[in-house]
XYZ file of C-alpha atoms in Angstrom:
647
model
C 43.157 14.764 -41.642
C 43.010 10.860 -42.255
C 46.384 10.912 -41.272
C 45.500 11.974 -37.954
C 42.514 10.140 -37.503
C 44.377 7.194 -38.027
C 46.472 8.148 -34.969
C 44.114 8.957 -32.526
C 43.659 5.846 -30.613
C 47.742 5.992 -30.192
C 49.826 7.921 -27.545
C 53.344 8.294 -26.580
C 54.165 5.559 -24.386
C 51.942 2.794 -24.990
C 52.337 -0.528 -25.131
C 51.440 -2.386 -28.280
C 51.610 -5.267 -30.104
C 52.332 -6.682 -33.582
C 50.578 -9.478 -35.449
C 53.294 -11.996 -34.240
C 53.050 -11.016 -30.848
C 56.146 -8.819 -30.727
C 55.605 -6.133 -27.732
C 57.097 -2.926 -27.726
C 56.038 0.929 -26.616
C 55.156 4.416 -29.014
C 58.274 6.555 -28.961
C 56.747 8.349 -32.302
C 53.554 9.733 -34.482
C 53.581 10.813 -37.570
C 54.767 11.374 -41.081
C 58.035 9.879 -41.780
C 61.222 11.404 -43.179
C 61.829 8.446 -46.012
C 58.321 7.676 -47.190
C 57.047 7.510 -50.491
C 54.236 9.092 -49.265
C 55.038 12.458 -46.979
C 51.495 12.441 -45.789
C 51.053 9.109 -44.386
C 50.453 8.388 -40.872
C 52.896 6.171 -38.836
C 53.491 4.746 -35.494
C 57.266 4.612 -34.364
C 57.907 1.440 -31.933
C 60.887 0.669 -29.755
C 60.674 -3.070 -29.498
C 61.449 -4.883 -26.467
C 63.301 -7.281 -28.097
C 66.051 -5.094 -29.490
C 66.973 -7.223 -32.608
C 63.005 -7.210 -33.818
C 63.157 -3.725 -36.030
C 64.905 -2.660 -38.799
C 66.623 1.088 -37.681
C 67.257 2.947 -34.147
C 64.261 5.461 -34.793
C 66.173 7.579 -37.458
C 65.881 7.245 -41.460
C 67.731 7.965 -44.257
C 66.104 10.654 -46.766
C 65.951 10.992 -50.401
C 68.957 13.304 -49.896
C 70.954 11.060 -48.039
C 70.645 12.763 -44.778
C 69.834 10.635 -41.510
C 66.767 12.373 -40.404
C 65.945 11.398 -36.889
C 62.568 10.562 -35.512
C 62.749 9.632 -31.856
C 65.674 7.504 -29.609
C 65.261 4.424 -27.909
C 66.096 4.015 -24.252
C 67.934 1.386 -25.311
C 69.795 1.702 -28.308
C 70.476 -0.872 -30.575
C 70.880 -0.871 -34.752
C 67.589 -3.131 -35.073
C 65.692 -1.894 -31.789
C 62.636 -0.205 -33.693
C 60.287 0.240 -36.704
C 57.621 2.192 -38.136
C 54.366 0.420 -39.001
C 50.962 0.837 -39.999
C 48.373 2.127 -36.922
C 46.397 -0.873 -38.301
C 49.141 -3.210 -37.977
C 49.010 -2.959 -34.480
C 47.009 -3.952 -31.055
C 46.764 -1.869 -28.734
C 45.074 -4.580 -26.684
C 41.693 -5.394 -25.033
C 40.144 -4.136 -22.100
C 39.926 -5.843 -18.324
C 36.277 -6.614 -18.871
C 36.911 -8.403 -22.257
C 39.259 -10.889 -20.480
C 37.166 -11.513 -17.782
C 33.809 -12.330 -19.571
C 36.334 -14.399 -21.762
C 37.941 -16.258 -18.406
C 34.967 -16.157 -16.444
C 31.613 -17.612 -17.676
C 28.319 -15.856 -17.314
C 25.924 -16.931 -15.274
C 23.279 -17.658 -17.735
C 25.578 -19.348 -20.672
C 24.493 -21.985 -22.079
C 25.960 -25.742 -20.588
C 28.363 -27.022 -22.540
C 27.091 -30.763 -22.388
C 23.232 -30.762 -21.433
C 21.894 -33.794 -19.741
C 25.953 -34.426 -19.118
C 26.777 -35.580 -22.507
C 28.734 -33.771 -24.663
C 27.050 -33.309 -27.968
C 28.617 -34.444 -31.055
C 31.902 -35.575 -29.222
C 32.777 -39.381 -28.915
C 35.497 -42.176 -27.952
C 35.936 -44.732 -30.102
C 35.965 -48.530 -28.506
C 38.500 -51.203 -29.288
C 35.873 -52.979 -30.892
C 35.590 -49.806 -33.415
C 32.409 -48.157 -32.624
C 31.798 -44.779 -30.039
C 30.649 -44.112 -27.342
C 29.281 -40.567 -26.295
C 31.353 -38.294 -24.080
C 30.062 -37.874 -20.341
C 30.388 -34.856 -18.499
C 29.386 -34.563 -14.838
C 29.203 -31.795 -12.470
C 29.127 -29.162 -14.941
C 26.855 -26.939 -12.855
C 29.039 -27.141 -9.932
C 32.378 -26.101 -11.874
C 30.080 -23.220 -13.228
C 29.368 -21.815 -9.592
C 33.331 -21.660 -9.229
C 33.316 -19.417 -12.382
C 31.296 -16.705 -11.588
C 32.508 -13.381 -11.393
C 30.710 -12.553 -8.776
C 32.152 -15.456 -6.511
C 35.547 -14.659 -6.712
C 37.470 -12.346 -4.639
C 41.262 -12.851 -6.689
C 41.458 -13.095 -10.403
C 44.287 -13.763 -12.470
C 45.016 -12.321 -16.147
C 48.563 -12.801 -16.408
C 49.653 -12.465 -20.263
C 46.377 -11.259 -21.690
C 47.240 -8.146 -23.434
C 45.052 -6.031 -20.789
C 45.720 -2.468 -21.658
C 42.444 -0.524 -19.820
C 40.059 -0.808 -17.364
C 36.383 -0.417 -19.664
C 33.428 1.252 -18.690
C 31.191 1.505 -15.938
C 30.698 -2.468 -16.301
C 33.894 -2.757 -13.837
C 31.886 -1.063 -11.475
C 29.094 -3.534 -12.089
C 30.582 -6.724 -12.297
C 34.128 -6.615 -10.469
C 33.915 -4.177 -7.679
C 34.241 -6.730 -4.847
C 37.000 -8.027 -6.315
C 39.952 -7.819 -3.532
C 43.206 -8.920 -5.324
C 43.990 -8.509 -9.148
C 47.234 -10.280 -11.302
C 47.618 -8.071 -14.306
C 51.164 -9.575 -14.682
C 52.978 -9.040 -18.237
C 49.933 -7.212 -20.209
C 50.198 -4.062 -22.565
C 49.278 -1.714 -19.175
C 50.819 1.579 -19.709
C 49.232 4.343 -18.082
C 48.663 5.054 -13.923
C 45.154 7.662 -15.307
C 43.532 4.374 -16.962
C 44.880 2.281 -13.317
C 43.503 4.429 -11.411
C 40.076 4.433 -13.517
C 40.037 0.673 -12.544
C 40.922 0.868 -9.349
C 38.289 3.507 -8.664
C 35.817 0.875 -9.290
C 37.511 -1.888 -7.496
C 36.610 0.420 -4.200
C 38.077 -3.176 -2.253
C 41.017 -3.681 -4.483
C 43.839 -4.793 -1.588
C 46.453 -6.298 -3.454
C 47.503 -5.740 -7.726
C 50.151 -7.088 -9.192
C 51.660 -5.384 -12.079
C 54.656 -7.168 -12.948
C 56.109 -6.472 -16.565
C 53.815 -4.060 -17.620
C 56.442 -0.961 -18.628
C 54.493 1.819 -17.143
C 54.842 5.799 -18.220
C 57.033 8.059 -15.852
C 54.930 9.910 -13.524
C 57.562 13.114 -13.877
C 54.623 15.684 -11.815
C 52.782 14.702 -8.661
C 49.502 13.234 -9.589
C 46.841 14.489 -10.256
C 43.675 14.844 -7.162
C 41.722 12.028 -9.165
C 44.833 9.435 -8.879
C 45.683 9.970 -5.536
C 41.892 8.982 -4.005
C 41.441 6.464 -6.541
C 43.688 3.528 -4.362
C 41.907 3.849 -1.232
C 42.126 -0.246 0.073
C 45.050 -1.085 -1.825
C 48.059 -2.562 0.717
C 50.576 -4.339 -1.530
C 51.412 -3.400 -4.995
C 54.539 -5.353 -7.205
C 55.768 -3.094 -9.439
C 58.431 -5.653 -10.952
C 60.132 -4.762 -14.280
C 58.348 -2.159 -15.128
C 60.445 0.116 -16.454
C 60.953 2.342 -13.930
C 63.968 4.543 -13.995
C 63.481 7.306 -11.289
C 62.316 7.665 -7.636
C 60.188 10.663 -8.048
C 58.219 8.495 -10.239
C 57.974 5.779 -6.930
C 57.480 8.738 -4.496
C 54.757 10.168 -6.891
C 52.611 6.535 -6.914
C 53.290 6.646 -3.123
C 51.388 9.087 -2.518
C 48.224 7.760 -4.549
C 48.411 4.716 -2.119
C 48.202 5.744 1.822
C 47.714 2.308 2.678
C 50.767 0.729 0.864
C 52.010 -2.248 3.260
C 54.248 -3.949 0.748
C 55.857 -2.668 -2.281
C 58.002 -4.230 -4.740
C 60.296 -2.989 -6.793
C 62.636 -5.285 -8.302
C 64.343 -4.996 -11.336
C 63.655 -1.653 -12.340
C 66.474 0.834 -13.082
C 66.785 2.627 -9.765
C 70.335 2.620 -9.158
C 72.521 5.840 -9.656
C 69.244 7.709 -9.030
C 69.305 11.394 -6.938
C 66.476 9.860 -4.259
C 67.586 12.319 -1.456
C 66.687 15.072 -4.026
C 63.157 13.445 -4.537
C 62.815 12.551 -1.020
C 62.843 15.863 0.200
C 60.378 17.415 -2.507
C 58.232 14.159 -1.081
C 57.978 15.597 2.443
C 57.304 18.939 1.472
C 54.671 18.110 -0.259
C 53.166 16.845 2.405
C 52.866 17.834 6.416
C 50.828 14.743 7.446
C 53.324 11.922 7.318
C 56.574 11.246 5.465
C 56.914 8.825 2.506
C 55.900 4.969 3.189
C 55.058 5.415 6.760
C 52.908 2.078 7.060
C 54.939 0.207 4.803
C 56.612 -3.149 5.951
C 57.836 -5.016 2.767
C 59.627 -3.376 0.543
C 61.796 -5.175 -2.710
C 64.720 -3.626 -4.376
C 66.734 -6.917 -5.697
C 68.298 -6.296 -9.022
C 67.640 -2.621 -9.294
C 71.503 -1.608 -9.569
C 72.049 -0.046 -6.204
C 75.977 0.590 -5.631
C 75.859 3.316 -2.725
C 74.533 2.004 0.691
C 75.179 6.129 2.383
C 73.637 7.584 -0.746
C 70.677 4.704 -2.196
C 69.624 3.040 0.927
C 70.194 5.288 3.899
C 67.153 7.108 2.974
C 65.540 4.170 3.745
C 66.646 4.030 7.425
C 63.552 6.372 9.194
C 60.772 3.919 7.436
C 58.906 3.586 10.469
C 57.228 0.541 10.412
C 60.197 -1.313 7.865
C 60.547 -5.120 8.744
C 61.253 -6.432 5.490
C 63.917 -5.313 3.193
C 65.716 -6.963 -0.399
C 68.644 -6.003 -1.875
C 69.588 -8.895 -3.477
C 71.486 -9.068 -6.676
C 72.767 -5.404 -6.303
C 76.340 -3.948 -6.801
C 76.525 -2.854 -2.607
C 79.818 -3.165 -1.731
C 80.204 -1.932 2.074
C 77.723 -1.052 4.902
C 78.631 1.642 6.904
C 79.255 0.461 10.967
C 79.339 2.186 14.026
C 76.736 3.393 16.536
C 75.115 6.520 18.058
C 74.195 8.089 21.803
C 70.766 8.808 22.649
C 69.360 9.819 25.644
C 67.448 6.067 25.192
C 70.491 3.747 24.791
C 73.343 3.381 22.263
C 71.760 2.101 18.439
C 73.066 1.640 15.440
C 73.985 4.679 12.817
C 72.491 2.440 10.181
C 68.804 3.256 11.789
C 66.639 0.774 10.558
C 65.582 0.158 14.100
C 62.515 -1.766 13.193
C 64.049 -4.201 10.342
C 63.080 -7.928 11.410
C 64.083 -9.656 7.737
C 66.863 -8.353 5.117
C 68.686 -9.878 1.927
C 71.744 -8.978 0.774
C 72.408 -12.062 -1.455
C 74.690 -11.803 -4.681
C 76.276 -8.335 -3.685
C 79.333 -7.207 -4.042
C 80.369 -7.235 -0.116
C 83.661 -7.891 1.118
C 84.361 -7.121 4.583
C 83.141 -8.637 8.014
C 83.157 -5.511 9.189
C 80.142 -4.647 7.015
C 78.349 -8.318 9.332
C 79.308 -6.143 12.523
C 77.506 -3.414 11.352
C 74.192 -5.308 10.803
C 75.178 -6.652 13.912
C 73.674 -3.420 15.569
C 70.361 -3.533 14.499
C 68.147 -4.285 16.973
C 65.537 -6.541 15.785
C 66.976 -7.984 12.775
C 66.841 -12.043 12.960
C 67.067 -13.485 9.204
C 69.532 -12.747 6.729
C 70.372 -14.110 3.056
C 74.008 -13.669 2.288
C 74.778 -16.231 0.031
C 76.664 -14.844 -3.387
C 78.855 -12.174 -1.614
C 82.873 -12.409 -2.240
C 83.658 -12.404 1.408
C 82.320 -16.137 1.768
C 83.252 -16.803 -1.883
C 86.712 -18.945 -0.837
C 84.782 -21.140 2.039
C 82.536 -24.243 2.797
C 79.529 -23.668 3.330
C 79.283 -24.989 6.516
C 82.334 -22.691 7.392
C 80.881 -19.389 6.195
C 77.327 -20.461 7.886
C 78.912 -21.151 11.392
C 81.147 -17.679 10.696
C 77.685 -15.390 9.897
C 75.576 -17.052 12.875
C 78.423 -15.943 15.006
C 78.735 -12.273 13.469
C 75.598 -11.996 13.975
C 74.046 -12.553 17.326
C 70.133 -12.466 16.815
C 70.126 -14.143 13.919
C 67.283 -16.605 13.783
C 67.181 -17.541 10.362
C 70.207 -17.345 7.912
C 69.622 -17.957 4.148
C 66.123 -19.567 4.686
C 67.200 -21.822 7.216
C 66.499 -21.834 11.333
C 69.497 -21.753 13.402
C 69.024 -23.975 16.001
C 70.123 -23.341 19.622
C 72.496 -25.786 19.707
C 73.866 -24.858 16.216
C 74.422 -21.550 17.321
C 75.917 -22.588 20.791
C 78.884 -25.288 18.383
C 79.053 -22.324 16.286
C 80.271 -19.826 18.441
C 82.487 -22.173 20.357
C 84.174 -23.014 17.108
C 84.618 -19.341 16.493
C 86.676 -18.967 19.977
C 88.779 -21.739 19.036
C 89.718 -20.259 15.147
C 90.024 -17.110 16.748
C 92.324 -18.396 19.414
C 94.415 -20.088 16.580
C 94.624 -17.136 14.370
C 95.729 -14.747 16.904
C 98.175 -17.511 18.433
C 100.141 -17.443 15.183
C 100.531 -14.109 15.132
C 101.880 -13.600 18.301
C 104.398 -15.138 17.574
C 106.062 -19.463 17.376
C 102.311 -20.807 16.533
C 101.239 -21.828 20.260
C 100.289 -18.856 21.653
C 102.503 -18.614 23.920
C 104.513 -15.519 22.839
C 107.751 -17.569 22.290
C 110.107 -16.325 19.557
C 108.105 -13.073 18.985
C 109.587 -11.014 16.447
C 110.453 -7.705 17.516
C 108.437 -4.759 16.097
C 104.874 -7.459 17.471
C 102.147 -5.656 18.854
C 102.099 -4.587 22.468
C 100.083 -6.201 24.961
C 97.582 -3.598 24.841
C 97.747 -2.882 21.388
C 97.147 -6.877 20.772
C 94.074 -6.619 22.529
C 92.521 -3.429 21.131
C 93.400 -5.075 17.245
C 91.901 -8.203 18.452
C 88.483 -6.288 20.082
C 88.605 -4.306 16.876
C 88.491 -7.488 14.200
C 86.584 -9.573 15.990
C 84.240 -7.513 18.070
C 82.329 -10.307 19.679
C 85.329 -12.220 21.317
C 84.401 -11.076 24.677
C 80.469 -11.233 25.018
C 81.049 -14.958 23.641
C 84.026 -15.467 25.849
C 81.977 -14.671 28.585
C 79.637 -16.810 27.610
C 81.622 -20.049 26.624
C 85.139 -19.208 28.438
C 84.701 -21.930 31.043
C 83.317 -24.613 28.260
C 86.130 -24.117 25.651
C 89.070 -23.679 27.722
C 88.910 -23.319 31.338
C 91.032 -20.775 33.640
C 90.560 -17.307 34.422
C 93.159 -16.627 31.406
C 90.684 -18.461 28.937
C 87.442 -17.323 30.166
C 88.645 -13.554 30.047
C 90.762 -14.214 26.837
C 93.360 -12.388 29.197
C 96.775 -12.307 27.054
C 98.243 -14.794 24.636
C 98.155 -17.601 27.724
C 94.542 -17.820 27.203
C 94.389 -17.621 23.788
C 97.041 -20.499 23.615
C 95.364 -22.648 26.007
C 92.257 -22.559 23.465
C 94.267 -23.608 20.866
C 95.473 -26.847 22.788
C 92.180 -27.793 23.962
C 91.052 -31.444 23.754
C 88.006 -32.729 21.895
C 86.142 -35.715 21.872
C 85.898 -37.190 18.370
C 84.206 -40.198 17.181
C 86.062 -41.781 13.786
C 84.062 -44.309 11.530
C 85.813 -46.150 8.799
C 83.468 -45.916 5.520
C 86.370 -47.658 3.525
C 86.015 -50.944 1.724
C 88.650 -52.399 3.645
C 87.959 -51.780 7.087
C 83.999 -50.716 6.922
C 83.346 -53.381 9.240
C 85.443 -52.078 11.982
C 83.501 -49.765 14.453
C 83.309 -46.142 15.270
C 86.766 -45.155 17.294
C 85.991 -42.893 19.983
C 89.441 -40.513 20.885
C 90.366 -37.541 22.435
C 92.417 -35.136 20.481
C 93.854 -31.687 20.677
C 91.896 -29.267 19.185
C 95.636 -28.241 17.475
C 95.735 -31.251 15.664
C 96.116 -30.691 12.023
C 93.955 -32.798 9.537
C 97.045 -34.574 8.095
C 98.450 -35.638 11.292
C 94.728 -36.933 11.984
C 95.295 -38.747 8.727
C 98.318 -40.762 9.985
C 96.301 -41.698 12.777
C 94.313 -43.332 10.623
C 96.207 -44.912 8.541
C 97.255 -46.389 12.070
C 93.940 -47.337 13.133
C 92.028 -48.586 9.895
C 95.470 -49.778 7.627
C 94.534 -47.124 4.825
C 97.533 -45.114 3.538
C 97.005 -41.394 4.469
C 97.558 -40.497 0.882
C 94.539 -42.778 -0.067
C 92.366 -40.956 2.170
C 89.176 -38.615 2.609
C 87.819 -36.884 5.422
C 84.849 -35.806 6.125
C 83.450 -33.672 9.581
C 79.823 -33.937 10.709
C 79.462 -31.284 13.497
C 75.992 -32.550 14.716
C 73.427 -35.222 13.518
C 71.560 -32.836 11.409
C 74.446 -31.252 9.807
C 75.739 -32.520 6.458
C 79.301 -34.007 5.934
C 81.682 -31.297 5.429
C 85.168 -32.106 3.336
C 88.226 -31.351 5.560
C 90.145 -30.673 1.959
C 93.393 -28.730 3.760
C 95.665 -31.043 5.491
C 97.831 -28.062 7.488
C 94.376 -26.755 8.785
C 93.127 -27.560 12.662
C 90.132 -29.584 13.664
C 89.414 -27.115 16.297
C 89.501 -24.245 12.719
C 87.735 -26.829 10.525
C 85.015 -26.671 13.363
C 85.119 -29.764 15.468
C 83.660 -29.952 18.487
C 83.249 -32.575 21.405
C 81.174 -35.010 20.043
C 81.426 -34.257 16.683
C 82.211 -37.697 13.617
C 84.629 -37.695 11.266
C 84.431 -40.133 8.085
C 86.762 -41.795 6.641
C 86.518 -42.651 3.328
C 89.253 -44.023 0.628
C 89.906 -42.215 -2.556
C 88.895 -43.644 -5.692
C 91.786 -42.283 -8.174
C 90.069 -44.155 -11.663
C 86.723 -42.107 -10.554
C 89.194 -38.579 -10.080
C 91.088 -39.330 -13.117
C 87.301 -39.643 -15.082
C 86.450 -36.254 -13.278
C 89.165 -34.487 -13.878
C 89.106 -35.551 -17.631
C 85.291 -34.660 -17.777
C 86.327 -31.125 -15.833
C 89.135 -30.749 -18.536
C 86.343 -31.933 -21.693
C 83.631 -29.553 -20.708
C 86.419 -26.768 -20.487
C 87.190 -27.220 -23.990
C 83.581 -27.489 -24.775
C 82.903 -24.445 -22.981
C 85.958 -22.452 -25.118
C 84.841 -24.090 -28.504
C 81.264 -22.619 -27.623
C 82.634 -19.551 -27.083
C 84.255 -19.428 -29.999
C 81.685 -20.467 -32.200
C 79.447 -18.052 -30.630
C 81.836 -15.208 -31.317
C 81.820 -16.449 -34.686
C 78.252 -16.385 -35.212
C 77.935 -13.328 -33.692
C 80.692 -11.850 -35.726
C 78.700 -13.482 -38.877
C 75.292 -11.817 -38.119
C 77.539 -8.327 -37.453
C 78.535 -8.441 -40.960
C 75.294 -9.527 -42.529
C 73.472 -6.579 -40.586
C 76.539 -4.028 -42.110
C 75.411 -6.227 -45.658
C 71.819 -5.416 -45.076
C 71.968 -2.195 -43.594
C 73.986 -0.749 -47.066
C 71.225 -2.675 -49.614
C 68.860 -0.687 -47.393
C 70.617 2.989 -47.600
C 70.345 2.014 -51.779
C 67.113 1.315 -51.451
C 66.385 4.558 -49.486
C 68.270 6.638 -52.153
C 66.711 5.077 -55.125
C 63.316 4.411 -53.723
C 62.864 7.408 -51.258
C 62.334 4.704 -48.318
C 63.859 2.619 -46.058
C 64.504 -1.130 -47.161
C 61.410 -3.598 -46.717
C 61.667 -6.880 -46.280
C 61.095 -9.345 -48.430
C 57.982 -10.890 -48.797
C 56.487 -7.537 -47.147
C 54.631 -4.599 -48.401
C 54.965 -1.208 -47.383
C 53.421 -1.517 -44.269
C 56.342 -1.635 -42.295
C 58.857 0.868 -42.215
């Protein structure tokens, strides 16, 4: 009986805390296998740090067996212990913290008559001087509960709401920051939030909440009434009925974030459908706008995002740092129009940064959404190789609407160089292949594409050609054959199109020489610019460094490739290239620094393998003293400098 009284204020699944501050959650309660004594009550913990304990959950018994307790979630040879119930803290409540934050209103002052009592700064001449403190009643008005509408109690080892005193001193309270407390279970949240009746906004960022594996209960889905955005961050989530089931507690949810729980690999059109039938009134998340799913593992765009497509009133979408390797493209008939198979007709704002995508076929796709107009990409393989001044203009072109691209505006004019550079690298790329590098079809190989075949293949790669040749035909090239991109002609006379190019020497030599203004064929390669100016400042071409600024409020971009076009580098009439002259002792440093921190970097390595390998074998050492000390003791090793308390 003491042993279960002992337990009684402990459950599976809650978050606790040791005397050094080490979190971790209940995975067991009860006796223990390898104890002295059989009868003694003890709490199992699975630590979140997973080299903090001393077993996996299981023991070794007096026999010699491994006699397993519980399992972690995730498995390690030191990820949990057995302790004491008084060993642990189960932490405080939300009222606790906020008479400890918060001041009362009828506290005493800390410096009456504003002087500190008892506190003073000594002079230079050695003496003191009492401590002044002004406008102490004024900060106190700021304190009170009762004044504030947001509090935050990030870190504070919250772990429940308290009793009817929420109700009496923090129900007007509209936004709450419970951020990385011991908060475990949704019964206790909704307790709080039942007397937060104006509760908008909570965050509950690393607090690793229980699965909710059955719909909730009647109680928990009226008790979040007012709430609108919820962060669920790092939580510990691992399943979307768990996400569907705290949906529908919260009718109102606007924004809802998600990130870096493990979602990925989950069966959601499984738990989406038992979602709808449960209910006839509306389908899942039909107000919400905001919705964050970066880092959650998501690999499958047809089987862990589609879902996601009929959100009615979706405008905001992450997916950053997921494993998505290829949107699906294509569109659909209606009796309204032609849209996009993706759906997502109402998404204004998505980010697909640090995925796994590969294709531009995948930008084409996103292409057909309607309203979407800002997009993070950066972190993807397909832009991996490039500038970043070359993969921006490339996306802004892709993408048509596009308004904002990786937290940047794209300006009118950015957009209008951008797309004209596009026609010309187009127009070079499909010149080559047509055969003797102009354009013109001369020397063709036999077995080249067809006429008609080259323009399907070139409609089918580069599906805005025509829209932006219609467009910009008549500014990039001139001719019916350019402006319709009719046949290789066209495309050839692109390639040879002049541009206007201002040069300015920023070499010692000839800095004081100004800007050359020249026109050039868009054809020209950047080493053949080179000799011209080598002709025009006296610097040997092999000395030199270019550099293209496509506007004024563009940064310098390096032209690195020599056999590469301006017109495919992305100059445009008007456009400056610098000149600057290499310095090789400044190279020679870098690449010797480059070449130092490599060897750094494998030495590291190594050493780090090393100690790894080192703590490995002391772990095997201290694992085997432990198994003795099982066998002869009739209990798992302690250790040293502890008592029994800790198993």
């Amino acid at each position: 009986m003491p042993a279960v009284d002992a337990l009684q204020d402990f459950s599976l699944g809650q978050r606790v805390a040791d005397e050094e501050g080490n979190r971790g959650t209940v995975r067991y309660l009860g006796p223990v296998a390898s104890a002295k004594d059989p009868g003694a009550a003890w709490v199992g913990v699975e630590w979140d740090d997973p080299g903090r304990g001393k077993h996996d959950g299981s023991v070794l018994t007096a026999a010699g067996k491994i006699h397993r307790h519980f399992s972690c979630l995730k498995p390690g040879p030191t990820c949990a212990s057995f302790l004491k119930p008084n060993k642990l803290d189960r932490g405080v409540s939300l009222m606790a913290v906020l008479h400890k934050r918060y001041v009362a209103p009828d506290a005493p002052l800390e410096a009456p008559n504003q002087v500190f009592e008892n506190a003073y700064a000594n002079t230079s001449r050695g003496g003191q001087k009492k401590i002044e403190f002004h406008g102490e009643t004024q900060i106190r008005a700021r304190q009170q509960i009762g004044r504030l509408e947001k509090v935050s109690l990030r870190g504070e080892r919250v772990a429940w709401a308290g009793e009817e005193e929420v109700k009496e001193e923090a129900s007007h309270l509209v936004e709450v920051d419970l951020q990385g407390n011991l908060w475990s279970d949704w019964e206790e949240l909704g307790r709080m939030a039942r007397q937060m009746p104006r509760l908008e906004n909570l965050h509950l960022n690393s607090n690793l909440m229980r699965p909710l594996e059955t719909p909730a209960t009647s109680e928990l889905r009226g008790s979040f009434q007012a709430l609108q955005v919820l962060i669920l961050n790092s939580c510990g989530l691992s399943s979307w009925a768990t996400v569907l089931h705290v949906e529908e507690c919260v009718p109102g949810l606007v924004e809802l974030g998600l990130a870096r729980n493990a979602l990925g690999g989950q069966d959601l059109g499984t738990a989406w459908a038992r979602r709808r039938a449960r209910s006839e009134i509306h389908a899942p998340f039909h107000r919400l706008q905001r919705l964050d799913l970066s880092g959650t593992g998501l690999r499958d765009w047809e089987d862990e995002v589609a879902f996601l497509k009929t959100l009615p009133s979706l405008r905001a979408l992450n997916l950053n740092e997921n494993l998505l390797v290829e949107i699906p493209a294509g569109t659909v008939k209606t009796q309204g129009g032609t849209h996009s198979a993706l759906g997502f007709q109402v998404l204004e704002a998505l980010d697909l940064s640090c995925n796994l995508v590969e294709s531009w076929s995948c930008l084409d796709a996103l292409n057909h959404l309607p309203r979407l107009h800002s997009l993070r990409f950066a972190g993807n393989p397909l832009t991996r190789g490039m500038g970043q001044g070359e993969a921006r203009q490339l996306l802004i072109t892709r993408m048509g609407a596009l308004r904002r691209l990786n937290g940047s505006e794209v300006s009118t004019k950015e957009r209008a160089d951008a797309e004209k550079s596009y026609l010309r690298r187009v127009a070079r790329e499909w010149g080559r292949r047509r055969g003797g590098g102009d354009g013109q079809g001369e020397g063709a190989n036999e077995g080249m594409l067809s006429e008609e075949e080259y323009i399907q293949q070139l409609k089918l790669e580069h599906p805005r050609w025509w829209p932006l040749m219609e467009q910009h035909g008549e500014s990039v090239g001139g001719g019916n054959g350019v402006e319709r991109g009719d046949g290789p002609s066209g495309l050839g006379s692109l390639a040879r199109e002049m541009v206007l190019v201002k040069l300015v020497s920023m070499a010692p030599g000839s800095i004081t020489q100004g800007p050359v203004e020249k026109k050039l064929p868009g054809s020209l390669t950047v080493g053949q610019l080179k000799l011209l100016c080598q002709r025009l400042f006296k610097l040997e071409a092999a000395m030199q460094t270019l550099s293209l600024k496509a506007d004024p409020q563009a940064l310098p971009s390096l032209l690195d490739t020599d056999e590469e076009a301006l017109t495919y580098c992305g100059a445009t009439s008007g456009c400056e290239i610098f000149m600057n002259e290499r310095d090789l002792k400044q190279e020679a440093r870098e690449k010797e620094s480059r070449e130092t921190a490599a060897r750094e970097r494998m030495l590291a390595q190594a050493e780090e393998a090393e100690r790894v390998e080192r703590m490995r074998r002391r772990e095997v050492a201290r694992e085997k003293q432990s198994v003795v000390a099982a066998v002869d003791g009739g209990g798992i090793g302690v250790r040293g400098g502890e008592d029994e308390e800790r198993l």
